Coordinates of C-alpha atoms in Angstrom, one line a residue:
X28 CA -13.2 -43.8 213.4
X29 CA -14.4 -44.3 217.0
X30 CA -16.3 -41.8 219.0
X31 CA -13.4 -41.5 221.4
X32 CA -11.2 -40.1 218.6
X33 CA -13.6 -37.1 218.2
X34 CA -14.3 -36.3 221.8
X35 CA -13.7 -32.8 223.2
X36 CA -10.3 -32.5 224.9
X37 CA -10.5 -32.1 228.7
X38 CA -9.5 -28.7 230.2
X39 CA -6.7 -30.5 232.0
X40 CA -5.4 -32.0 228.8
X41 CA -1.6 -31.9 228.3
X42 CA 0.1 -32.1 225.0
X43 CA 1.9 -35.4 224.4
X44 CA 5.2 -33.8 225.2
X45 CA 3.9 -32.7 228.5
X46 CA 2.8 -36.1 229.7
X47 CA 4.1 -36.5 233.2
X48 CA 3.7 -39.0 235.9
X49 CA 1.0 -38.2 238.5
X50 CA 2.7 -37.1 241.7
X51 CA -0.3 -36.8 244.0
X52 CA -1.0 -39.7 246.4
X53 CA -4.0 -41.6 244.9
X54 CA -6.6 -42.7 247.4
X55 CA -9.0 -45.7 247.3
X56 CA -12.7 -45.6 247.9
X57 CA -13.8 -44.0 251.3
X58 CA -16.5 -45.4 253.7
X59 CA -18.9 -43.9 256.1
X60 CA -18.2 -44.0 259.9
X61 CA -21.2 -46.2 260.5
X62 CA -19.9 -48.8 257.9
X63 CA -16.5 -48.7 259.5
X64 CA -17.8 -49.3 263.0
X65 CA -20.1 -52.2 261.8
X66 CA -17.1 -53.8 260.1
X67 CA -14.9 -53.4 263.1
X68 CA -17.6 -55.0 265.3
X69 CA -17.9 -57.9 262.9
X70 CA -14.2 -58.4 262.9
X71 CA -14.1 -58.4 266.7
X72 CA -17.0 -60.8 266.7
X73 CA -15.3 -63.2 264.3
X74 CA -12.1 -63.2 266.4
X75 CA -14.1 -63.8 269.7
X76 CA -16.1 -66.6 268.1
X77 CA -13.1 -68.5 266.9
X78 CA -11.3 -67.9 270.2
X79 CA -14.3 -69.4 272.1
X80 CA -14.7 -72.4 269.8
X81 CA -13.5 -75.7 271.2
X82 CA -9.9 -76.3 270.2
X83 CA -9.2 -79.5 268.2
X84 CA -6.8 -81.9 269.9
X85 CA -4.2 -81.7 267.1
X86 CA -4.3 -77.8 267.1
X87 CA -1.8 -76.2 269.5
X88 CA -3.0 -73.4 271.7
X89 CA -0.8 -70.9 269.8
X90 CA -2.3 -72.1 266.5
X91 CA -5.9 -71.6 267.9
X92 CA -5.1 -68.1 268.9
X93 CA -3.5 -67.3 265.6
X94 CA -6.7 -68.5 263.8
X95 CA -8.6 -66.1 266.0
X96 CA -6.3 -63.3 264.8
X97 CA -6.1 -64.3 261.1
X98 CA -9.8 -64.6 260.3
X99 CA -10.7 -61.0 261.5
X100 CA -7.5 -59.6 259.9
X101 CA -8.5 -61.1 256.5
X102 CA -12.0 -59.7 257.0
X103 CA -10.5 -56.2 257.7
X104 CA -8.2 -56.4 254.7
X105 CA -11.1 -57.3 252.4
X106 CA -13.6 -54.9 253.9
X107 CA -11.1 -52.0 254.3
X108 CA -12.6 -50.9 257.5
X109 CA -9.3 -49.3 258.4
X110 CA -6.2 -48.8 256.2
X111 CA -4.7 -52.2 255.3
X112 CA -1.3 -51.1 256.5
X113 CA -2.7 -50.4 260.0
X114 CA -4.5 -53.8 259.9
X115 CA -1.2 -55.4 259.1
X116 CA 0.6 -53.8 262.0
X117 CA -2.2 -54.7 264.4
X118 CA -2.0 -58.4 263.2
X119 CA 1.6 -58.6 264.3
X120 CA 1.0 -56.7 267.6
X121 CA -1.9 -59.1 268.4
X122 CA 0.4 -62.1 267.9
X123 CA 2.6 -60.7 270.6
X124 CA -0.3 -59.8 273.0
X125 CA -1.9 -63.3 272.6
X126 CA 1.6 -65.0 273.0
X127 CA 1.5 -66.6 269.6
X128 CA 5.0 -65.3 269.0
X129 CA 7.6 -63.5 271.0
X130 CA 8.0 -59.8 270.0
X131 CA 11.4 -60.3 268.4
X132 CA 10.1 -63.3 266.3
X133 CA 6.9 -61.5 265.3
X134 CA 8.6 -58.4 263.9
X135 CA 11.7 -60.1 262.5
X136 CA 10.1 -61.2 259.2
X137 CA 9.6 -57.5 258.3
X138 CA 13.4 -57.5 257.8
X139 CA 13.4 -60.9 256.0
X140 CA 15.8 -60.9 253.1
X141 CA 13.0 -61.3 250.6
X142 CA 11.0 -58.4 252.2
X143 CA 14.1 -56.2 252.1
X144 CA 14.7 -57.1 248.4
X145 CA 11.1 -56.2 247.6
X146 CA 11.5 -52.9 249.4
X147 CA 14.6 -52.0 247.3
X148 CA 13.2 -53.2 244.0
X149 CA 10.0 -51.1 244.5
X150 CA 12.4 -48.1 245.1
X151 CA 13.8 -48.9 241.6
X152 CA 10.4 -48.0 240.2
X153 CA 10.5 -44.6 242.0
X154 CA 13.9 -44.0 240.6
X155 CA 12.8 -44.7 237.0
X156 CA 9.9 -42.4 237.4
X157 CA 11.9 -39.6 238.9
X158 CA 14.7 -39.5 236.3
X159 CA 12.1 -39.7 233.4
X160 CA 12.7 -43.2 232.1
X161 CA 9.0 -44.1 232.8
X162 CA 7.9 -41.4 230.4
X163 CA 10.4 -42.5 227.8
X164 CA 9.0 -46.0 228.2
X165 CA 5.5 -44.8 227.4
X166 CA 6.9 -43.0 224.3
X167 CA 8.4 -46.3 223.1
X168 CA 5.3 -48.3 223.9
X169 CA 3.0 -45.9 222.0
X170 CA 5.5 -45.7 219.1
X171 CA 5.7 -49.4 218.8
X172 CA 2.1 -50.5 219.7
X173 CA 0.2 -47.4 218.5
X174 CA -3.1 -46.2 219.8
X175 CA -5.3 -49.2 218.9
X176 CA -6.7 -50.3 222.2
X177 CA -6.6 -54.0 221.5
X178 CA -3.0 -54.0 220.1
X179 CA -1.7 -51.5 222.8
X180 CA -3.3 -53.5 225.7
X181 CA -2.0 -56.8 224.4
X182 CA 1.5 -55.3 224.1
X183 CA 1.4 -53.9 227.6
X184 CA 0.1 -57.1 229.0
X185 CA 2.7 -59.2 227.3
X186 CA 5.5 -56.8 228.1
X187 CA 4.4 -56.6 231.8
X188 CA 4.4 -60.3 232.1
X189 CA 7.7 -60.9 230.5
X190 CA 9.4 -57.9 232.1
X191 CA 8.1 -58.8 235.5
X192 CA 9.9 -62.1 235.3
X193 CA 13.2 -60.2 235.0
X194 CA 12.4 -57.0 237.0
X195 CA 10.1 -57.2 240.1
X196 CA 6.4 -57.4 239.3
X197 CA 5.8 -54.4 241.6
X198 CA 8.4 -52.4 239.7
X199 CA 6.8 -53.2 236.4
X200 CA 3.4 -52.3 237.8
X201 CA 4.6 -48.9 239.0
X202 CA 6.3 -48.1 235.7
X203 CA 3.4 -49.2 233.5
X204 CA 0.7 -47.7 235.7
X205 CA 2.3 -44.4 236.2
X206 CA 3.1 -44.2 232.5
X207 CA -0.5 -45.0 231.4
X208 CA -2.4 -42.9 233.9
X209 CA -1.7 -39.5 232.2
X210 CA -3.4 -40.9 229.1
X211 CA -6.7 -41.2 231.1
X212 CA -6.4 -37.8 232.5
X213 CA -5.8 -36.4 229.0
X214 CA -9.1 -38.1 228.0
X215 CA -11.0 -36.8 231.0
X216 CA -11.2 -40.1 232.7
X217 CA -10.6 -39.7 236.5
X218 CA -11.1 -42.2 239.3
X219 CA -14.6 -40.8 239.9
X220 CA -15.4 -41.2 236.2
X221 CA -13.7 -44.5 235.7
X222 CA -15.1 -46.6 232.8
X223 CA -14.3 -49.9 231.3
X224 CA -11.3 -48.5 229.4
X225 CA -9.5 -47.3 232.5
X226 CA -10.6 -50.3 234.6
X227 CA -9.4 -52.6 231.9
X228 CA -5.9 -51.1 231.8
X229 CA -5.5 -50.4 235.5
X230 CA -6.5 -54.0 236.4
X231 CA -4.7 -55.6 233.4
X232 CA -1.3 -54.2 234.3
X233 CA -0.9 -55.6 237.9
X234 CA -2.5 -59.0 236.9
X235 CA -0.2 -59.3 233.9
X236 CA 2.8 -58.3 236.1
X237 CA 1.8 -60.7 238.8
X238 CA 1.3 -63.5 236.2
X239 CA 5.0 -63.2 235.2
X240 CA 6.5 -62.7 238.6
X241 CA 7.4 -66.4 238.8
X242 CA 9.4 -66.5 235.6
X243 CA 12.8 -66.1 237.0
X244 CA 14.3 -65.7 240.5
X245 CA 14.3 -61.9 240.0
X246 CA 10.5 -61.8 239.5
X247 CA 9.6 -61.7 243.2
X248 CA 10.5 -62.7 246.7
X249 CA 8.3 -65.8 246.5
X250 CA 10.6 -67.3 243.8
X251 CA 13.7 -67.2 246.0
X252 CA 11.7 -68.3 249.1
X253 CA 10.2 -71.3 247.2
X254 CA 13.7 -72.4 246.0
X255 CA 15.2 -72.0 249.5
X256 CA 12.4 -73.9 251.3
X257 CA 12.4 -76.7 248.7
X258 CA 16.2 -77.1 248.8
X259 CA 16.2 -77.3 252.6
X260 CA 13.3 -79.8 252.7
X261 CA 14.9 -82.0 250.0
X262 CA 18.1 -82.1 252.0
X263 CA 16.3 -82.9 255.3
X264 CA 14.0 -85.5 253.7
X265 CA 16.4 -87.3 251.4
X266 CA 19.9 -86.3 252.6
X267 CA 20.6 -85.1 249.0
X268 CA 21.6 -81.5 248.4
X269 CA 19.7 -80.3 245.3
X270 CA 20.8 -77.0 243.8
X271 CA 18.2 -74.9 241.9
X272 CA 20.2 -72.1 240.3
X273 CA 19.1 -69.1 238.3
X274 CA 19.4 -70.8 234.9
X275 CA 17.7 -74.0 235.9
X276 CA 14.9 -72.2 237.5
X277 CA 14.3 -70.0 234.4
X278 CA 14.2 -73.0 232.1
X279 CA 11.6 -74.6 234.3
X280 CA 9.4 -71.6 234.8
X281 CA 9.9 -68.9 232.2
X282 CA 8.3 -70.5 229.1
X283 CA 5.0 -70.9 230.9
X284 CA 4.9 -67.1 231.4
X285 CA 4.2 -66.7 227.7
X286 CA 1.0 -68.6 228.1
X287 CA -0.1 -66.8 231.2
X288 CA 0.5 -63.4 229.5
X289 CA -1.9 -64.3 226.7
X290 CA -4.5 -65.7 229.0
X291 CA -4.3 -62.7 231.3
X292 CA -5.0 -60.3 228.5
X293 CA -7.9 -62.4 227.2
X294 CA -9.7 -62.8 230.5
X295 CA -9.4 -59.1 231.5
X296 CA -10.5 -58.0 228.0
X297 CA -13.5 -60.4 228.2
X298 CA -14.6 -59.0 231.6
X299 CA -13.9 -55.3 231.1
X300 CA -14.1 -55.0 227.3
X301 CA -13.8 -51.3 226.5
X302 CA -16.0 -49.7 223.9
X303 CA -13.1 -47.6 222.6
X304 CA -11.3 -49.1 219.6
X305 CA -8.7 -46.3 219.3
X306 CA -7.2 -43.9 221.8
X307 CA -7.2 -40.2 220.6
X308 CA -4.3 -39.8 218.2
X309 CA -3.4 -36.6 220.1
X310 CA -2.2 -38.6 223.1
X311 CA 0.6 -40.1 221.2
X312 CA 4.0 -38.6 222.0
X313 CA 5.6 -37.4 218.8
X314 CA 9.2 -37.1 220.1
X315 CA 11.4 -37.1 223.1
X316 CA 14.6 -35.1 223.9
X317 CA 17.9 -36.8 224.1
X318 CA 18.4 -38.9 227.3
X319 CA 19.7 -36.8 230.2
X320 CA 22.8 -37.7 232.2
X321 CA 20.6 -39.1 234.9
X322 CA 18.6 -41.3 232.5
X323 CA 21.8 -42.6 231.0
X324 CA 23.5 -43.2 234.4
X325 CA 20.5 -45.0 235.8
X326 CA 20.2 -47.1 232.7
X327 CA 23.8 -48.1 232.9
X328 CA 23.5 -49.1 236.6
X329 CA 20.3 -51.1 235.8
X330 CA 22.2 -53.0 233.2
X331 CA 25.1 -53.6 235.6
X332 CA 22.6 -54.8 238.3
X333 CA 21.0 -57.3 235.9
X334 CA 24.4 -58.7 234.9
X335 CA 25.2 -59.2 238.6
X336 CA 21.8 -60.8 239.2
X337 CA 22.3 -63.2 236.4
X338 CA 25.7 -64.0 237.7
X339 CA 24.3 -64.7 241.2
X340 CA 25.1 -68.4 240.9
X341 CA 28.8 -67.4 240.4
X342 CA 29.1 -64.6 243.0
X343 CA 26.9 -66.1 245.6
X344 CA 25.5 -62.6 246.3
X345 CA 21.9 -62.5 247.3
X346 CA 19.8 -60.3 245.0
X347 CA 19.2 -57.8 247.8
X348 CA 23.0 -57.1 247.9
X349 CA 23.0 -56.1 244.3
X350 CA 19.8 -54.0 244.7
X351 CA 21.4 -52.1 247.6
X352 CA 24.5 -51.4 245.5
X353 CA 22.4 -50.2 242.7
X354 CA 20.5 -47.8 244.9
X355 CA 23.8 -46.4 246.2
X356 CA 24.8 -45.9 242.5
X357 CA 21.5 -44.0 241.8
X358 CA 21.8 -41.7 244.8
X359 CA 25.5 -41.0 245.2
X360 CA 25.8 -38.9 241.9
X361 CA 22.7 -37.0 242.9
X362 CA 20.5 -38.3 240.1
X363 CA 17.7 -38.9 242.6
X364 CA 17.7 -38.2 246.3
X365 CA 17.1 -40.9 248.9
X366 CA 14.6 -38.6 250.6
X367 CA 12.6 -38.4 247.4
X368 CA 12.6 -42.2 247.1
X369 CA 11.4 -42.5 250.7
X370 CA 8.7 -39.8 250.2
X371 CA 7.2 -41.5 247.2
X372 CA 7.6 -45.1 248.3
X373 CA 4.3 -47.0 248.8
X374 CA 5.1 -47.9 252.4
X375 CA 1.6 -49.3 253.1
X376 CA 2.0 -52.0 250.4
X377 CA 5.4 -52.9 251.8
X378 CA 4.1 -53.1 255.4
X379 CA 1.3 -55.4 254.3
X380 CA 4.0 -57.5 252.6
X381 CA 6.0 -57.7 255.8
X382 CA 3.0 -58.6 257.8
X383 CA 2.1 -61.4 255.5
X384 CA 5.5 -62.9 255.9
X385 CA 5.2 -62.6 259.6
X386 CA 1.8 -64.3 259.6
X387 CA 3.1 -67.0 257.4
X388 CA 6.0 -67.6 259.7
X389 CA 3.6 -67.8 262.7
X390 CA 1.4 -70.3 260.8
X391 CA 4.4 -72.6 260.8
X392 CA 5.7 -72.1 264.3
X393 CA 2.2 -72.1 265.9
X394 CA 1.1 -75.4 264.4
X395 CA -1.8 -73.9 262.5
X396 CA -0.2 -74.7 259.2
X397 CA 0.3 -78.3 260.1
X398 CA -3.3 -78.5 261.3
X399 CA -4.6 -77.2 258.0
X400 CA -2.4 -79.7 256.1
X401 CA -3.8 -82.6 258.1
X402 CA -7.3 -81.4 257.3
X403 CA -6.4 -80.8 253.6
X404 CA -4.6 -84.0 252.8
X405 CA -7.6 -86.3 252.7
X406 CA -9.3 -84.2 250.0
X407 CA -6.5 -84.9 247.5
X408 CA -5.5 -88.4 248.4
X409 CA -6.5 -90.9 245.6
X410 CA -7.2 -88.1 243.1
X411 CA -5.7 -87.8 239.7
X412 CA -2.4 -86.0 239.1
X413 CA -4.2 -83.0 237.6
X414 CA -6.6 -82.7 240.6
X415 CA -3.8 -83.1 243.1
X416 CA -1.6 -80.4 241.5
X417 CA -4.6 -78.1 241.0
X418 CA -5.7 -78.6 244.6
X419 CA -2.3 -77.8 245.9
X420 CA -2.1 -74.8 243.6
X421 CA -5.5 -73.6 244.6
X422 CA -4.5 -73.9 248.2
X423 CA -1.5 -71.7 247.5
X424 CA -3.7 -69.2 245.6
X425 CA -6.2 -68.9 248.4
X426 CA -3.5 -68.3 251.0
X427 CA -1.8 -65.8 248.6
X428 CA -5.1 -63.9 248.3
X429 CA -5.2 -63.3 252.0
X430 CA -1.6 -62.3 252.5
X431 CA 1.6 -61.5 250.5
X432 CA 2.5 -64.2 247.9
X433 CA 5.9 -64.7 249.6
X434 CA 4.1 -65.4 252.9
X435 CA 1.8 -67.8 251.1
X436 CA 4.9 -69.6 249.8
X437 CA 6.4 -69.7 253.3
X438 CA 3.1 -71.0 254.6
X439 CA 2.0 -73.4 252.0
X440 CA 5.2 -75.2 251.2
X441 CA 5.8 -76.7 254.7
X442 CA 2.3 -78.1 254.1
X443 CA 2.4 -79.3 250.5
X444 CA 6.0 -80.6 250.5
X445 CA 5.3 -83.2 253.2
X446 CA 2.1 -84.0 251.3
X447 CA 4.1 -84.6 248.1
X448 CA 6.5 -86.9 250.0
X449 CA 3.6 -88.9 251.6
X450 CA 1.9 -89.3 248.2
X451 CA 5.1 -90.2 246.4
X452 CA 5.0 -87.1 244.2
X453 CA 8.0 -85.1 243.1
X454 CA 8.9 -82.8 246.0
X455 CA 10.9 -80.5 243.6
X456 CA 8.0 -80.2 241.2
X457 CA 5.5 -79.3 244.0
X458 CA 8.0 -76.8 245.4
X459 CA 8.4 -75.0 242.0
X460 CA 4.6 -75.0 241.4
X461 CA 4.3 -72.8 244.4
X462 CA 5.7 -69.6 243.0
X463 CA 3.3 -70.0 240.1
X464 CA 0.2 -70.6 242.1
X465 CA 0.9 -67.9 244.6
X466 CA 1.2 -65.4 241.7
X467 CA -2.5 -65.8 241.0
X468 CA -4.5 -64.0 243.6
X469 CA -8.3 -63.3 244.0
X470 CA -8.2 -60.4 246.4
X471 CA -6.6 -57.0 246.0
X472 CA -4.5 -57.5 249.2
X473 CA -2.8 -60.5 247.6
X474 CA 0.3 -58.9 246.3
X475 CA 2.0 -55.5 246.0
X476 CA 1.1 -54.9 242.3
X477 CA -2.6 -55.1 243.0
X478 CA -2.4 -53.1 246.1
X479 CA -0.5 -50.4 244.2
X480 CA -3.1 -50.5 241.3
X481 CA -6.0 -50.3 243.8
X482 CA -4.5 -47.2 245.4
X483 CA -5.2 -45.3 242.2
X484 CA -8.9 -45.5 242.9
X485 CA -9.9 -46.5 239.4
X486 CA -11.7 -49.8 240.5
X487 CA -13.4 -51.3 243.5
X488 CA -12.5 -54.5 245.3
X489 CA -15.6 -56.2 244.0
X490 CA -14.8 -55.2 240.4
X491 CA -11.4 -56.7 241.0
X492 CA -12.8 -59.9 242.4
X493 CA -15.1 -60.1 239.3
X494 CA -12.1 -60.6 237.1
X495 CA -9.5 -62.0 239.5
X496 CA -11.4 -65.2 240.4
X497 CA -11.8 -66.6 236.8
X498 CA -8.3 -65.3 236.0
X499 CA -6.9 -67.3 238.9
X500 CA -8.7 -70.5 238.0
X501 CA -7.7 -70.2 234.3
X502 CA -4.0 -69.5 235.0
X503 CA -3.9 -72.3 237.6
X504 CA -5.2 -74.7 234.9
X505 CA -2.5 -73.5 232.5
X506 CA 0.3 -73.9 235.0
X507 CA -0.8 -77.4 236.1
X508 CA -1.0 -78.5 232.5
X509 CA 2.5 -77.0 232.0
X510 CA 3.8 -79.0 234.9
X511 CA 2.3 -82.2 233.6
X512 CA 3.2 -81.7 229.9
X513 CA 6.2 -79.3 229.6
X514 CA 8.3 -80.3 232.6
X515 CA 8.6 -84.0 231.7
X516 CA 9.7 -82.8 228.2
X517 CA 12.7 -81.0 229.7
X518 CA 13.5 -83.8 232.1
X519 CA 12.0 -82.2 235.2
X520 CA 9.3 -83.9 237.1

């Protein structure tokens, strides 16, 4: 028996039947005023330095100004000198002040269809939490996987990856995180006393969810964006209308999710290997009451929403339309109030997501994206297929690490698709590699799941980078090999 199994219960311990989702607003690490001022001065200095540097002939004025905004913004996101949501809003405001974009164009991406879908799908997580389905999920998880740390964590990682390809990765992250956090509290593990066990689970869940977010068109906004951009480019470049529907997309992408799930668990376990072998047996929930009317009603509407999502090719409805109808179904009977949803919604994560899409759109219209493409192409020309795919994927991952993954898709595809055409590569294959590569991020700000997990305060940015960089490189390698070996087997290349 492990030492953990015999430890003294914490005074805040709740019996298994009393496990509830934390309702307080978790906070990340704080910084001293001096550190904040120094970081702000560095950010201003970086922006001024880039602004004063000579502008290359092939870089438009607007692109040069955007670079002077983007670099300090990324620095502020990483250094957390000010809340990342405030940095996101400032980035858009600066684009207007420096005339990179008109005000309407700068703010419009916040209402992009993918951004609105992400907003509504994150609200789904709040609904599941409020009606008690998240707690019931924890009951089922512990009942199936038990309290063995290795088996439980693998089950959570695999489930998070597979489920996030059907649900939204942010939704799965919210459900899993808020379901597992009471276990740590019951063991006396708080953010200030975080150890390898808590860091392992709290980092594993968002990475596993992000790793599966590309599996189907429901997994995240980046999937729908990648398909939309690729289809439009193919039509403009070849004059041929190529349809990438829900089923075709799933056949191409979903099987690779199984490999990324296993690899994610392995790399996070290797970096944050917990000393505990077993969780205390007392944390296991012995029984649950019958499902309430609200739980049953929400479950039925969820099932109906999934059916409509899967039938999207037939109805022609955007996934956001179905999500809006489902939210109406949740709130109209009074199972959960819309005010509660808004009160508990992680708005900061969503604002960063919208800002990333806005920056990505500006990268395209300002010419900065084209400039980067022209600088990047020579590095891949003449290289092997593996190196070329990996290089494009790494380019997408780097961009995704600095902004939302949907924004990275919107930014990188207008760069990599012309590259693919120039190098006689499959435009469609490069397009569908993008939602994969942009799922793998190296910084916390890269996607909503990691932002949400970071907000719990159980790990620092540097601890996240320690595992995220090797995780990104390993999963990129797996996906590139999948594109080279699996896709030709199903007739897609």
